[in-house]
Coordinates of C-alpha atoms in Angstrom, one line a residue:
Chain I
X1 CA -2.4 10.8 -15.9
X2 CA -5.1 12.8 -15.2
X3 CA -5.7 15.5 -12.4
X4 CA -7.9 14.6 -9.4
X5 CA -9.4 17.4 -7.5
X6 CA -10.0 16.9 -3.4
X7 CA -11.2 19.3 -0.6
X8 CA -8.2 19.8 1.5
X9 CA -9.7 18.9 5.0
X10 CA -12.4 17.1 6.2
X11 CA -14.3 15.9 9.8
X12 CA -15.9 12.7 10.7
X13 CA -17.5 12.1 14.0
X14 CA -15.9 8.6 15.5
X15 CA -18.2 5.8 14.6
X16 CA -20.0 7.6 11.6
X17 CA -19.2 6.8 7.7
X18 CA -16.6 8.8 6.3
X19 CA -17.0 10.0 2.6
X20 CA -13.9 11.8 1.6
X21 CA -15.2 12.7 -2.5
X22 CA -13.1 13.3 -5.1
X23 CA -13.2 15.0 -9.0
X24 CA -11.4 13.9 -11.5
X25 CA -13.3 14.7 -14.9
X26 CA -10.6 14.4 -17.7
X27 CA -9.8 10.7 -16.5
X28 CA -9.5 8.8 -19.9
X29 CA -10.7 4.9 -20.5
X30 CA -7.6 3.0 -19.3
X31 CA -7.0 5.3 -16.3
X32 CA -7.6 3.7 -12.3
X33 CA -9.0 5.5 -9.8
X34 CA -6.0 4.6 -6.7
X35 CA -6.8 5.7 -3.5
X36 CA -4.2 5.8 -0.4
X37 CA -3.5 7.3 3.1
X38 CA -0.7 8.8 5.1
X39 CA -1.0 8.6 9.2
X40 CA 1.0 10.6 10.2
X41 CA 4.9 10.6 10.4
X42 CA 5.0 6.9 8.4
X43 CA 4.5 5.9 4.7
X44 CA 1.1 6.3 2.6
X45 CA -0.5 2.9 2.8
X46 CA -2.5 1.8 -0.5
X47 CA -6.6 1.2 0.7
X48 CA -8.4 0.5 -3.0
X49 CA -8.6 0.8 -6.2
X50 CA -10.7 0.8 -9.1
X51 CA -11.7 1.2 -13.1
X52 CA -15.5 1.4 -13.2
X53 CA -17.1 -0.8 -10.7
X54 CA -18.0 0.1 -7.0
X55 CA -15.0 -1.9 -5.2
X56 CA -14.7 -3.2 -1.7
X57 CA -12.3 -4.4 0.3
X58 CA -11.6 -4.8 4.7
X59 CA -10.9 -1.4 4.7
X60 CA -13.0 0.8 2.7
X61 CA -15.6 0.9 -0.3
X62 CA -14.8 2.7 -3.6
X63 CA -17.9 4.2 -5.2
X64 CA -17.1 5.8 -9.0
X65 CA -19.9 7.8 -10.9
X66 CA -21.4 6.5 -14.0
X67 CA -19.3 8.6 -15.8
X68 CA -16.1 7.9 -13.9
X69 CA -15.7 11.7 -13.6
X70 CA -15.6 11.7 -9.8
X71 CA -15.7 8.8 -6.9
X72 CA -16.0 8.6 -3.1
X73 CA -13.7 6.5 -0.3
X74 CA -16.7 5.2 2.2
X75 CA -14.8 4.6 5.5
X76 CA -17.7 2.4 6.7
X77 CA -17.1 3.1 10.7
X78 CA -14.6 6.0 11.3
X79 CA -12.3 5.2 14.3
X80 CA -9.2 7.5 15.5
X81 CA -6.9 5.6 13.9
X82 CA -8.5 6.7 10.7
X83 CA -6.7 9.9 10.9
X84 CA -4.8 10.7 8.4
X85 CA -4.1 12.3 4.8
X86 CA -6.2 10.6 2.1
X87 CA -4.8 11.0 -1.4
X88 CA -6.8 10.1 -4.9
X89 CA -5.2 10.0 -7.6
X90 CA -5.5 9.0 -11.3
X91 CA -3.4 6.9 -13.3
X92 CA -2.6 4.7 -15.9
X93 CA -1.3 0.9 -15.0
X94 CA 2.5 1.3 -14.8
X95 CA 3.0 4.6 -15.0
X96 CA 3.9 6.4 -11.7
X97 CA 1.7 7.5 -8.3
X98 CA 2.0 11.1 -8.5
X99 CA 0.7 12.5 -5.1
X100 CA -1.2 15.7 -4.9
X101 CA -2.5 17.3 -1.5
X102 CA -5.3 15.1 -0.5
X103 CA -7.9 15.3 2.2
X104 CA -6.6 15.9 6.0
X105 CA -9.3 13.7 7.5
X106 CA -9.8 14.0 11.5
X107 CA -11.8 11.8 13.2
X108 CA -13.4 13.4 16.0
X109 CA -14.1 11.7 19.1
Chain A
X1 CA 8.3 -9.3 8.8
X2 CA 9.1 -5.9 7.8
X3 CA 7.7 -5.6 4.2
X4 CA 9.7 -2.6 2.9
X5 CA 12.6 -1.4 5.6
X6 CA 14.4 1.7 5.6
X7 CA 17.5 2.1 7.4
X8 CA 18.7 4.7 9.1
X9 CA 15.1 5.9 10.4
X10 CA 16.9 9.4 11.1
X11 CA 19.7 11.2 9.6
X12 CA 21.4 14.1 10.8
X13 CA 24.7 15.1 9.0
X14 CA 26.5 18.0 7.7
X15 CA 26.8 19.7 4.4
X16 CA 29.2 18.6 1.9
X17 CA 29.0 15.3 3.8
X18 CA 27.9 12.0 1.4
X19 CA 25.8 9.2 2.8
X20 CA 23.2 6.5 2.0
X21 CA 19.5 5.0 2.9
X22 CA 18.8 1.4 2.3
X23 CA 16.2 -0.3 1.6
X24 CA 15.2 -3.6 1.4
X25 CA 11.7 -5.2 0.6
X26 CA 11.3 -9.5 1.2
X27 CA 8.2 -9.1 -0.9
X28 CA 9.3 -10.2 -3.9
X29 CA 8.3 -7.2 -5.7
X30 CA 10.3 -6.8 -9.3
X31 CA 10.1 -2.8 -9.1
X32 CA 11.3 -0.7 -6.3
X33 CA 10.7 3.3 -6.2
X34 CA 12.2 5.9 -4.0
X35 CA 9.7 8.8 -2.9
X36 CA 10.8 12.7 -1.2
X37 CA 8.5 14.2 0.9
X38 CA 9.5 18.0 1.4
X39 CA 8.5 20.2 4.3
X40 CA 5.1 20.8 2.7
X41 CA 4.7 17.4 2.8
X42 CA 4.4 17.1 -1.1
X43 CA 5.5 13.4 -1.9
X44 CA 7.3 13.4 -5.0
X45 CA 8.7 10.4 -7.0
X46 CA 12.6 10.4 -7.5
X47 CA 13.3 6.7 -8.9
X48 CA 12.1 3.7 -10.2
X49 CA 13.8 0.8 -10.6
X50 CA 12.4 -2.2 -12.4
X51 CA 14.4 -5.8 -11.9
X52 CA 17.8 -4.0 -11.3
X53 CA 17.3 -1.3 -14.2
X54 CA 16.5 2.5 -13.8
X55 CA 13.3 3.2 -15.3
X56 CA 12.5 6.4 -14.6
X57 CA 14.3 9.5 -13.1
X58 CA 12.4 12.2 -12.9
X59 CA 15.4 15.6 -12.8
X60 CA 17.0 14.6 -9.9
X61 CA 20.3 16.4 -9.4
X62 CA 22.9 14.1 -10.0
X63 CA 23.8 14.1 -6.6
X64 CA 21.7 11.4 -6.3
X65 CA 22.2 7.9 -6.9
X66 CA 20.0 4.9 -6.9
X67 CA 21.9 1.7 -6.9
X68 CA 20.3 -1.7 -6.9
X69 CA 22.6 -5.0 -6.3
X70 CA 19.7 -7.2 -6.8
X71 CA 15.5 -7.2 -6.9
X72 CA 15.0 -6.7 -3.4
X73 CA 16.9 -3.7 -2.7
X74 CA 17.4 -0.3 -4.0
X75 CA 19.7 1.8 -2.2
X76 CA 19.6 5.9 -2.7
X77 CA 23.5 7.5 -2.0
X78 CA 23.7 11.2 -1.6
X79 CA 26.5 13.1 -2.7
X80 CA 27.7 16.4 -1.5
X81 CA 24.6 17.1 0.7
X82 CA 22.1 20.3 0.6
X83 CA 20.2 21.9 3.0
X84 CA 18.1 21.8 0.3
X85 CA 18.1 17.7 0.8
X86 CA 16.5 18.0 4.4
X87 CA 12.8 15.6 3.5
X88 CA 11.6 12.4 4.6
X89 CA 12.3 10.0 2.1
X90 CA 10.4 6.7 1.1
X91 CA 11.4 3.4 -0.8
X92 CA 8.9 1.7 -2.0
X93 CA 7.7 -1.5 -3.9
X94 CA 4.8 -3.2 -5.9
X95 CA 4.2 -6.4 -7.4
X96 CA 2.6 -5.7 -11.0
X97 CA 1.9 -2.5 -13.1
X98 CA -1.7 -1.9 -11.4
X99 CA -1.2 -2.9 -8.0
X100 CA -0.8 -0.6 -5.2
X101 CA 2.6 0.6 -3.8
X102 CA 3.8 -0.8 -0.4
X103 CA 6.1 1.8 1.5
X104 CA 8.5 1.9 3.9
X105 CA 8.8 3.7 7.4
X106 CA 10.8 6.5 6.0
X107 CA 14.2 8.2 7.1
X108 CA 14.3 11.3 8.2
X109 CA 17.5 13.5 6.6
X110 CA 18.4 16.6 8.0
X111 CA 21.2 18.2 6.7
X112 CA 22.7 21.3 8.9

């Protein structure tokens, strides 16, 4: 599966859009674009996912370039809650989630 | 209406000492995973098991031992225990090869 590339922390005032971006320009054809989030102290929960299209769901949109070589998690109205450790990553369907890093999002009041 | 549940939550024991973590998911999910997450909070898959069979084990010590009695639960037992062991540890489960994950709580093993 290909590698995705995020910044490693990010702020969001409470009430604004969070974009939390990330690269991953050797994704191949049949790869997803997954995106998931760890609050603190409990299990990553799965928000979204996508191939090619722009993807929306009651928790977040999923914007992918063009050229599927990056994409963006819009969190359309940051609250606190939205805290958390926000994890991209690249694969293809069936094979393993292998975690990276992520972003360490704070929402700030 | 716990989706995926862990037991214990915590876990304190001694080295040398053996012990277990269930889990059970009432999803009706046909693959179940277990998940480390070290002190650097690096989650890294250990398991997978896929309608009862072991589908992946990605270099685990043999210490470890997944053991599923049926579909819905996949059990992780521990031999001979490392400080080395000390993570949080998630089970998880998903319904079809490009769905999402649903994860469990976690249990929290220390080993002194």
């Amino acid at each position: 599966d290909a590698k995705t590339t995020q910044p490693p922390s990010m702020d969001c005032a409470e009430g604004r859009a969070a974009n939390l971006p990330c690269n991953h320009s050797t994704i191949s054809g049949n790869e997803y674009v997954y995106w998931y989030r760890q609050i603190h102290s409990q299990g990553p929960q799965y928000i979204i996912h996508g191939l090619k299209n722009n993807e929306t769901n009651e928790m977040a949109s999923l914007i992918i370039t063009e050229d599927r070589k990056s994409s963006t998690l819009i969190l359309p109205h940051a609250t606190l809650r939205d805290t958390a450790v926000y994890y991209c990553i690249v694969r293809v369907a069936g094979n393993q989630f292998y975690f990276g890093t992520g972003t360490s999002l704070t929402v700030i009041p | 209406d716990t989706a995926v549940s862990q037991t214990p939550k915590y876990l304190v024991t001694q080295m040398g000492n053996d012990k277990s973590i269930k889990c059970e998911q009432n999803l009706g999910h046909d693959t179940m995973y277990w998940y480390k997450q070290d002190s650097k909070k690096f989650l890294k898959i250990m398991f997978s098991y896929n309608n009862k069979e072991l589908i992946i084990n990605e270099t685990v010590p043999n210490r470890f031992s997944p053991k599923s009695p049926d579909k819905a639960h996949l059990n992780l037992h521990i031999n001979s225990l490392e400080l080395g062991d000390s993570a949080v540890y998630f089970c998880a489960s998903s319904q079809a090869e490009w769905y999402g994950y649903t994860f469990g709580s976690g249990t929290r093993l220390t080993v002194v």
